């Protein structure tokens, strides 16, 4: 498996520091990454998008970056024309923003990784406020209602398929170098949030897993499915995740078994949020 050392630089448009150079051994590839959030992507549409993104890439190269991780789906939407998700209103234009960004990145020898929040749907709990074409609005059974918003239910097979289909759409239509997940998994240890789903699960088998193990298994099904699909494409597409910077917290609070995923070879790199 590839081993990648990643140095993360956020807030590209405001950052004036140079990336730290770190010694690595001969088996490792040194990668300097800049994360471009959806709010930063949105700001690129204020004025000439192509000119703004090209300036961003020039800044990235001057800082020593080798890759951009760009937020292409922060919620249950997309910054590109999609047959699955509604396109963000700010990104609807006469051109395809994602295609344009990838082309400009290639011009500056920057690899392009599509950054996705797999489960997050909205920061409010109002389903009616979702876009009329949102798959989550049209099928509320896909959702879990957390205190800080709506999220796709990790235990729901249709929800997992929706996420994977979205990734397949990106891979089929754009020459991206990687798929990147943020740290939104289960956001609470509260047993009430997915009580209905867990009850259905327990009735479906003779020896059900305890709740914590079941939640971890649900998230792992998505991670393993994405990893399997990306490997099957034989396109050398990297799969990375940015979890919280605490192995036990991830495992027991967010139900993300980072260590297990690494041991199973699902991920090309883990980029903890330090």
XYZ file of C-alpha atoms in Angstrom:
274
model
C 0.000 0.000 0.000
C 1.108 3.541 -0.689
C 2.180 5.456 2.390
C 1.630 9.169 2.167
C 2.812 11.926 4.458
C 0.386 14.827 4.218
C 0.909 18.364 5.448
C -2.379 20.261 5.537
C -2.658 23.978 4.888
C -6.065 25.557 5.302
C -7.347 29.037 4.464
C -5.269 29.268 1.302
C -6.479 32.706 0.324
C -5.382 34.162 3.647
C -2.324 32.045 4.414
C 1.122 33.575 4.137
C 3.219 30.795 5.647
C 5.283 28.214 3.826
C 4.670 24.480 4.329
C 6.921 22.706 6.770
C 9.396 20.353 5.141
C 9.524 16.973 6.831
C 12.019 14.196 6.195
C 10.522 10.905 5.035
C 12.060 7.598 4.112
C 12.466 6.346 0.553
C 9.257 4.301 0.645
C 7.090 7.317 1.346
C 5.763 9.990 -0.949
C 5.795 13.543 0.368
C 2.549 15.373 -0.324
C 1.621 18.943 0.597
C -2.108 19.429 0.606
C -4.302 22.503 0.740
C -7.944 22.088 1.740
C -10.349 24.338 -0.145
C -13.630 24.501 1.769
C -17.022 24.937 0.161
C -17.196 28.487 1.523
C -13.920 29.251 -0.250
C -15.218 27.605 -3.424
C -18.338 29.759 -3.148
C -16.211 32.903 -2.900
C -14.526 32.034 -6.215
C -17.775 32.827 -8.004
C -17.523 36.465 -6.881
C -16.011 37.784 -10.081
C -14.251 35.736 -12.751
C -14.283 32.128 -11.494
C -11.512 30.899 -13.764
C -9.250 33.821 -12.926
C -9.915 33.439 -9.180
C -9.221 29.710 -9.169
C -6.071 30.153 -11.231
C -4.825 32.677 -8.656
C -5.577 30.149 -5.943
C -3.504 27.531 -7.781
C -0.617 29.953 -8.236
C -0.695 30.694 -4.495
C -0.746 26.969 -3.800
C 2.329 26.342 -5.920
C 4.186 29.225 -4.277
C 3.440 27.675 -0.890
C 4.865 24.362 -2.095
C 1.586 22.473 -2.402
C 1.337 19.402 -4.613
C -2.391 18.753 -4.235
C -5.713 20.475 -3.658
C -8.532 18.818 -1.739
C -11.588 20.714 -2.964
C -15.016 20.560 -1.333
C -17.280 19.299 -4.106
C -20.103 18.038 -1.893
C -20.355 19.566 1.557
C -23.991 18.609 2.046
C -26.354 16.414 0.039
C -25.632 18.584 -3.012
C -22.842 19.234 -5.506
C -20.848 22.088 -7.032
C -21.036 20.313 -10.415
C -23.998 19.294 -12.612
C -25.275 16.022 -11.154
C -28.035 13.579 -11.991
C -28.155 12.525 -8.320
C -27.812 15.677 -6.202
C -29.097 19.222 -6.656
C -26.385 21.610 -7.766
C -25.453 24.397 -5.346
C -27.208 27.559 -6.465
C -23.985 29.578 -6.321
C -22.187 27.209 -8.721
C -24.813 27.051 -11.487
C -23.195 28.693 -14.516
C -22.586 28.334 -18.243
C -19.623 26.034 -17.534
C -18.907 23.026 -15.350
C -16.965 24.340 -12.296
C -15.481 20.970 -11.426
C -14.222 20.349 -14.955
C -12.746 23.841 -15.023
C -10.947 23.402 -11.685
C -9.433 20.074 -12.662
C -8.162 21.507 -15.941
C -6.524 24.440 -14.174
C -4.961 22.147 -11.563
C -3.397 20.061 -14.329
C -1.982 23.239 -15.848
C -0.132 23.880 -12.582
C 0.776 20.223 -11.908
C -1.503 20.041 -8.872
C -3.355 16.821 -8.196
C -7.075 17.260 -7.580
C -8.940 15.363 -4.853
C -12.719 15.560 -4.530
C -13.583 16.294 -0.893
C -16.960 14.956 0.248
C -18.937 15.032 3.471
C -20.608 11.666 2.967
C -23.441 11.845 5.516
C -24.124 15.537 6.188
C -27.345 16.852 4.641
C -28.171 20.134 6.409
C -27.309 22.213 9.453
C -30.998 22.640 10.270
C -33.564 19.965 11.101
C -36.190 21.194 8.668
C -36.654 18.590 5.931
C -39.038 20.907 4.078
C -36.198 23.433 3.721
C -34.118 21.021 1.642
C -33.871 21.550 -2.099
C -36.915 20.150 -3.888
C -34.655 17.773 -5.850
C -32.723 16.572 -2.825
C -32.825 12.766 -2.549
C -32.951 13.241 1.235
C -36.074 15.392 1.051
C -37.802 12.902 -1.218
C -36.993 9.952 1.035
C -36.933 10.932 4.707
C -36.276 7.297 5.720
C -32.660 7.929 4.684
C -32.189 10.466 7.459
C -31.120 10.680 11.079
C -32.040 13.798 13.018
C -29.123 15.010 15.148
C -29.094 18.090 17.378
C -27.057 20.070 14.842
C -28.860 19.002 11.682
C -29.840 16.221 9.315
C -27.531 13.385 8.265
C -27.855 10.271 6.160
C -28.358 7.157 8.284
C -25.153 5.041 8.139
C -27.222 1.892 8.729
C -29.471 2.538 5.734
C -28.501 0.502 2.683
C -30.120 3.032 0.329
C -28.192 5.854 1.959
C -24.899 4.017 1.493
C -25.791 3.341 -2.141
C -26.619 7.032 -2.635
C -23.189 8.047 -1.342
C -21.392 5.439 -3.446
C -23.414 6.315 -6.556
C -22.363 9.948 -6.057
C -18.723 8.904 -5.949
C -19.153 6.743 -9.044
C -20.661 9.732 -10.851
C -17.564 11.797 -10.058
C -15.154 9.042 -11.103
C -17.064 8.348 -14.329
C -17.126 11.974 -15.415
C -14.004 13.627 -14.027
C -10.302 12.647 -13.913
C -9.891 13.217 -10.165
C -6.823 11.938 -8.351
C -8.557 11.111 -5.092
C -11.693 10.954 -2.980
C -11.509 12.522 0.473
C -13.962 12.150 3.396
C -14.382 14.563 6.277
C -15.020 13.466 9.872
C -18.819 13.420 9.996
C -19.918 9.930 11.013
C -22.226 9.262 13.989
C -22.353 12.537 15.907
C -23.684 11.302 19.216
C -23.590 8.378 21.608
C -27.271 8.995 22.390
C -29.162 5.752 21.814
C -32.360 7.530 20.818
C -31.087 9.017 17.556
C -31.161 5.720 15.649
C -33.383 3.666 17.949
C -35.827 2.856 15.157
C -33.101 1.605 12.806
C -31.406 -0.425 15.534
C -34.696 -2.006 16.591
C -35.371 -3.109 13.022
C -31.849 -4.531 12.826
C -32.173 -6.492 16.084
C -35.387 -8.087 14.871
C -33.704 -9.139 11.645
C -31.057 -11.437 13.144
C -30.612 -13.980 15.928
C -27.394 -12.578 17.397
C -27.437 -8.814 16.929
C -24.342 -6.767 17.615
C -24.309 -4.374 20.567
C -25.215 -0.829 19.510
C -21.636 0.493 19.462
C -20.348 -2.415 17.360
C -23.328 -2.153 15.029
C -22.703 1.553 14.446
C -19.016 0.944 13.714
C -19.947 -1.869 11.329
C -22.345 0.434 9.469
C -19.681 3.068 8.849
C -17.152 0.412 7.902
C -19.555 -0.949 5.272
C -19.415 2.417 3.524
C -15.646 2.799 3.862
C -14.960 -0.720 2.597
C -17.444 -0.284 -0.236
C -15.804 2.927 -1.416
C -12.334 1.390 -1.134
C -13.410 -1.691 -3.097
C -14.984 0.389 -5.837
C -12.001 2.729 -6.216
C -9.623 -0.220 -6.471
C -11.882 -1.862 -9.067
C -11.573 1.157 -11.368
C -7.808 0.585 -11.654
C -7.420 4.351 -12.035
C -5.021 4.729 -9.092
C -7.478 6.996 -7.251
C -6.459 7.665 -3.652
C -8.948 7.309 -0.793
C -8.270 9.467 2.258
C -10.128 10.386 5.444
C -9.678 13.256 7.932
C -10.929 11.935 11.276
C -10.679 13.539 14.686
C -7.128 13.271 16.033
C -7.955 10.669 18.683
C -8.173 6.962 17.873
C -10.373 6.066 20.852
C -12.710 9.029 20.400
C -13.217 8.065 16.783
C -13.925 4.467 17.686
C -16.155 4.928 20.719
C -17.793 8.310 20.139
C -17.954 8.796 16.369
C -17.973 5.040 15.632
C -15.232 5.349 13.039
C -12.790 2.447 13.391
C -9.756 4.212 11.935
C -7.269 1.619 13.122
C -9.395 -1.199 11.733
C -9.686 0.548 8.370
C -5.919 0.971 8.193
C -5.280 -2.639 9.127
C -7.742 -3.774 6.453
C -6.033 -1.621 3.827
C -9.110 0.446 3.000
C -7.356 3.829 3.141
C -4.379 5.264 1.318
C -3.881 7.910 3.990
C -5.363 9.129 7.254
C -5.093 12.884 7.720
C -6.095 13.605 11.339
C -7.541 16.980 12.226
C -4.884 18.293 14.560
